[in-house]
Amino acid sequence: MSEPADTRLPLRQVWPDDFVARYRAAGHWRGETFPGFLRDRAQRFADDVAVVGGDVRWTYAQLWAEAERIAAGLLASGLAPGDRVVVQLGNVPAFVAVVCALFRAQLVPVYALPAHRLTEVAHFARRAEAGAYVCAERYETFDYRTLARDLQAEVPAVRHVFVVGDAQEFAALDALDGDRGALPGDPDPQSVAFLQISGGSTGLSKLIPRTHDDYIYSFRASNAICGIGRDSAYLVALPAAHNFPMSSPGFFGALYAGARVVLSPGPGPDAAFPLIARERVTCVGLVPPLALLWADAAAKTPHDLSSLRVVQVGGAKLVPEAARRVIAGLGCTLQQVFGMAEGLVNYTRLDDPEDIVVHTQGRPISPDDEVLVVDDHGDPVPDGVTGHLLARGPYTIRAYHNDAAANARSFTNDGYYRTGDMVQRTAGGDLVVQGRATDHINRAGEKISAEEIEDHLLAHPQVFDAAVVSVPDDFLGERSCAFVIPGDAKPRPAELKAWVRGRGLAAFKVPDQIVFVDAFGTTAVGKVSRRELRAQLRERFLSGQEAS
Ligand code: AMP
Ligand code: DBH
């Protein structure tokens, strides 16, 4: 019997040949792969602790054994190399084991955040043409088995569900096993290792194919910049599936270095501080509101935080005054991190003068990162002038997966990624983020597409029109505000919020504030773009209530 033809869109990320040659010659791309380096560390650092979380303490040898067991079990269950698997797990050791297992079996992880719900997870599964879903029985208070059922009803191609914990009718991750001899060899280093998720500025999140070579380069080089070595302990405080705690240098950087990865069940001081003291954590990545919370809590905590050497802050802009508070409160080196799941990551360096650490978002990882700051016509602007940031380089993608429209919009003809960020470059080459050109809300590092939420509001029978904008917020940096023109009957704000939540969306996307208006602006004669409209509404209704 012959196998049915694979009609799925192939996964690939292609750089032009001359760039490939250059990145190899420079030693950025070394032909390493995830299973290759993980196996190597399991041999070289067999008895060192690799992953700590909950009651689990795995050595490098144990992590690899666990990954091989799960990998063999997944293939024995009927998955085949090349299949895509949506992974939605919290900060638990099983997350690390599952992802390593998928790499070992040449299955392709698609990372969902624990906060994502049916709408998002179904979108990822469809776009990636996933055949399986891995989730936890529950995380925080949510039962992901109900989501799994809904997902299979909506996307029947997701034939397999594997559950960490009580699996009910699904397959239990713990029970997986199979023939290690059936596991494939190591993949092509230039093949796609996984699909990361973009925050999305227009509509639904896009899928970001990252290769072994490019991603490993990004965290190997990050290790050198962030001071991660075998004696480091890296705390995952943000959701592990986020690109920042995954790769900048993140838990993959830590595993690459033979360091210890410590998983915090929550991002707040209550969960994290005892772990820092117990595990002698040396490095952690935070978003700005959390960093401020930590800085305040550090003054009062009984826990010993003296092992912390580097606190990284990124995902959203850290303003200078907040940066000073973080330095004073935590008493260790602050590192600003300005990155994106599409690639380019900038860091302030550990030995930078305080002025640079406080006032800039740093400079790119690689000497081969090409960064352009351009005006609306695409012409470069001088240092100190705000422009659009474009990026190209050895770990920045050239295309999204399965999204021709986004690719046409997001990349220049010569392969630069349009980051959507507005920045200035200083004479010293550091970047200062000024804002962005696209309409999304950066809510404490979680990116929300205005358009996506407008669509959900418009689906409500009593909403005539809606426009969603960002509003400065003392704690979150930005919060979301929906301007709504009601239909015949005016719904209550709480009802609209419940409506958005009921559409199966991550809770962080529910508008923080709803403002009813009769019309969208008298100046808006004729056809106005949504972007202009949002700008006008912000101006008209919110200019007097900027956060102080
Ligand atoms: P994503 O493409 O979803 O991974 O989100 C990346 C975006 O987050 C960047 O393009 C910036 O808009 C924002 N971002 C990340 N780090 C910083 C930072 N340190 N300061 C300001 N914005 C940031
Ligand atoms: O916000 C981000 O996406 C981000 C921030 C810091 C990121 O992807 C990263 C570092 O790698």
Tab-separated table of N, CA and C in Angstrom, residues 37-52 57-68 96 100 223 228-234 250-262:
chain	number	residue	atom	x	y	z
A	37	PHE	N	23.000	18.907	19.722
A	37	PHE	CA	23.641	19.527	20.890
A	37	PHE	C	23.088	18.952	22.200
A	38	LEU	N	21.812	18.582	22.199
A	38	LEU	CA	21.234	18.029	23.434
A	38	LEU	C	21.866	16.666	23.767
A	39	ARG	N	22.086	15.853	22.746
A	39	ARG	CA	22.738	14.555	22.963
A	39	ARG	C	24.160	14.766	23.484
A	40	ASP	N	24.833	15.702	22.870
A	40	ASP	CA	26.212	15.993	23.283
A	40	ASP	C	26.278	16.425	24.753
A	41	ARG	N	25.361	17.302	25.167
A	41	ARG	CA	25.384	17.776	26.562
A	41	ARG	C	25.021	16.633	27.505
A	42	ALA	N	24.121	15.752	27.059
A	42	ALA	CA	23.742	14.609	27.903
A	42	ALA	C	24.945	13.715	28.147
A	43	GLN	N	25.854	13.672	27.190
A	43	GLN	CA	27.070	12.875	27.390
A	43	GLN	C	28.096	13.633	28.219
A	44	ARG	N	28.317	14.891	27.851
A	44	ARG	CA	29.391	15.637	28.520
A	44	ARG	C	29.044	16.092	29.929
A	45	PHE	N	27.780	16.446	30.140
A	45	PHE	CA	27.365	16.981	31.446
A	45	PHE	C	26.335	16.063	32.103
A	46	ALA	N	26.487	14.757	31.852
A	46	ALA	CA	25.444	13.782	32.222
A	46	ALA	C	24.845	14.007	33.610
A	47	ASP	N	25.683	14.240	34.605
A	47	ASP	CA	25.172	14.284	35.980
A	47	ASP	C	24.897	15.693	36.488
A	48	ASP	N	25.108	16.690	35.652
A	48	ASP	CA	24.784	18.059	36.064
A	48	ASP	C	23.269	18.266	35.987
A	49	VAL	N	22.759	19.110	36.866
A	49	VAL	CA	21.325	19.372	36.848
A	49	VAL	C	20.977	20.247	35.643
A	50	ALA	N	20.020	19.805	34.841
A	50	ALA	CA	19.618	20.542	33.645
A	50	ALA	C	18.340	21.341	33.879
A	51	VAL	N	17.340	20.695	34.474
A	51	VAL	CA	16.022	21.322	34.594
A	51	VAL	C	15.454	21.100	35.988
A	52	VAL	N	15.015	22.200	36.588
A	52	VAL	CA	14.384	22.149	37.906
A	52	VAL	C	13.005	22.794	37.806
A	57	ARG	N	13.837	17.350	39.347
A	57	ARG	CA	15.222	17.802	39.139
A	57	ARG	C	15.842	16.815	38.174
A	58	TRP	N	15.933	17.185	36.906
A	58	TRP	CA	16.507	16.269	35.929
A	58	TRP	C	17.946	16.643	35.649
A	59	THR	N	18.794	15.635	35.587
A	59	THR	CA	20.149	15.869	35.099
A	59	THR	C	20.077	15.930	33.563
A	60	TYR	N	21.198	16.307	32.957
A	60	TYR	CA	21.237	16.320	31.493
A	60	TYR	C	20.972	14.927	30.916
A	61	ALA	N	21.497	13.897	31.572
A	61	ALA	CA	21.263	12.533	31.076
A	61	ALA	C	19.784	12.173	31.207
A	62	GLN	N	19.180	12.570	32.317
A	62	GLN	CA	17.758	12.246	32.510
A	62	GLN	C	16.870	13.003	31.533
A	63	LEU	N	17.197	14.266	31.275
A	63	LEU	CA	16.405	15.048	30.324
A	63	LEU	C	16.434	14.369	28.946
A	64	TRP	N	17.618	13.940	28.551
A	64	TRP	CA	17.756	13.309	27.234
A	64	TRP	C	17.014	11.960	27.188
A	65	ALA	N	17.102	11.203	28.287
A	65	ALA	CA	16.404	9.914	28.337
A	65	ALA	C	14.890	10.140	28.241
A	66	GLU	N	14.427	11.156	28.945
A	66	GLU	CA	13.002	11.493	28.914
A	66	GLU	C	12.593	11.931	27.503
A	67	ALA	N	13.425	12.738	26.873
A	67	ALA	CA	13.133	13.198	25.514
A	67	ALA	C	13.070	12.004	24.547
A	68	GLU	N	13.985	11.058	24.698
A	68	GLU	CA	13.988	9.907	23.784
A	68	GLU	C	12.783	8.997	24.026
A	96	VAL	N	9.935	21.387	28.604
A	96	VAL	CA	11.290	21.238	28.058
A	96	VAL	C	11.453	19.832	27.471
A	100	CYS	N	12.157	18.946	23.490
A	100	CYS	CA	13.358	18.186	23.124
A	100	CYS	C	12.962	16.884	22.427
A	223	ASN	N	24.478	33.867	24.752
A	223	ASN	CA	25.183	33.401	25.957
A	223	ASN	C	26.434	34.235	26.215
A	228	ILE	N	26.317	33.822	30.145
A	228	ILE	CA	25.810	32.507	30.554
A	228	ILE	C	26.874	31.439	30.311
A	229	GLY	N	27.207	30.708	31.348
A	229	GLY	CA	28.168	29.611	31.254
A	229	GLY	C	27.657	28.424	32.046
A	230	ARG	N	28.516	27.436	32.168
A	230	ARG	CA	28.082	26.196	32.801
A	230	ARG	C	27.689	26.387	34.265
A	231	ASP	N	28.231	27.417	34.898
A	231	ASP	CA	27.915	27.650	36.317
A	231	ASP	C	26.707	28.572	36.510
A	232	SER	N	26.043	28.925	35.408
A	232	SER	CA	24.880	29.827	35.527
A	232	SER	C	23.622	29.047	35.900
A	233	ALA	N	22.672	29.779	36.474
A	233	ALA	CA	21.328	29.226	36.685
A	233	ALA	C	20.349	30.250	36.124
A	234	TYR	N	19.587	29.832	35.115
A	234	TYR	CA	18.684	30.752	34.414
A	234	TYR	C	17.255	30.490	34.870
A	250	GLY	N	17.731	32.699	27.296
A	250	GLY	CA	16.629	31.801	27.575
A	250	GLY	C	17.064	30.410	27.997
A	251	PHE	N	16.060	29.532	28.085
A	251	PHE	CA	16.396	28.194	28.588
A	251	PHE	C	17.180	27.399	27.567
A	252	PHE	N	17.013	27.705	26.282
A	252	PHE	CA	17.835	26.985	25.310
A	252	PHE	C	19.293	27.427	25.399
A	253	GLY	N	19.506	28.728	25.603
A	253	GLY	CA	20.878	29.179	25.794
A	253	GLY	C	21.493	28.487	27.002
A	254	ALA	N	20.711	28.400	28.080
A	254	ALA	CA	21.210	27.770	29.304
A	254	ALA	C	21.544	26.295	29.059
A	255	LEU	N	20.663	25.584	28.351
A	255	LEU	CA	20.932	24.165	28.084
A	255	LEU	C	22.147	24.011	27.174
A	256	TYR	N	22.293	24.934	26.242
A	256	TYR	CA	23.443	24.879	25.338
A	256	TYR	C	24.742	25.020	26.138
A	257	ALA	N	24.696	25.875	27.162
A	257	ALA	CA	25.900	26.152	27.965
A	257	ALA	C	26.151	25.093	29.036
A	258	GLY	N	25.206	24.187	29.227
A	258	GLY	CA	25.348	23.225	30.323
A	258	GLY	C	24.985	23.827	31.664
A	259	ALA	N	24.229	24.909	31.636
A	259	ALA	CA	23.804	25.582	32.865
A	259	ALA	C	22.525	24.922	33.396
A	260	ARG	N	21.998	25.476	34.465
A	260	ARG	CA	20.788	24.939	35.061
A	260	ARG	C	19.587	25.814	34.708
A	261	VAL	N	18.503	25.185	34.277
A	261	VAL	CA	17.265	25.899	33.966
A	261	VAL	C	16.302	25.710	35.129
A	262	VAL	N	15.829	26.809	35.677
A	262	VAL	CA	14.879	26.749	36.782
A	262	VAL	C	13.559	27.340	36.298
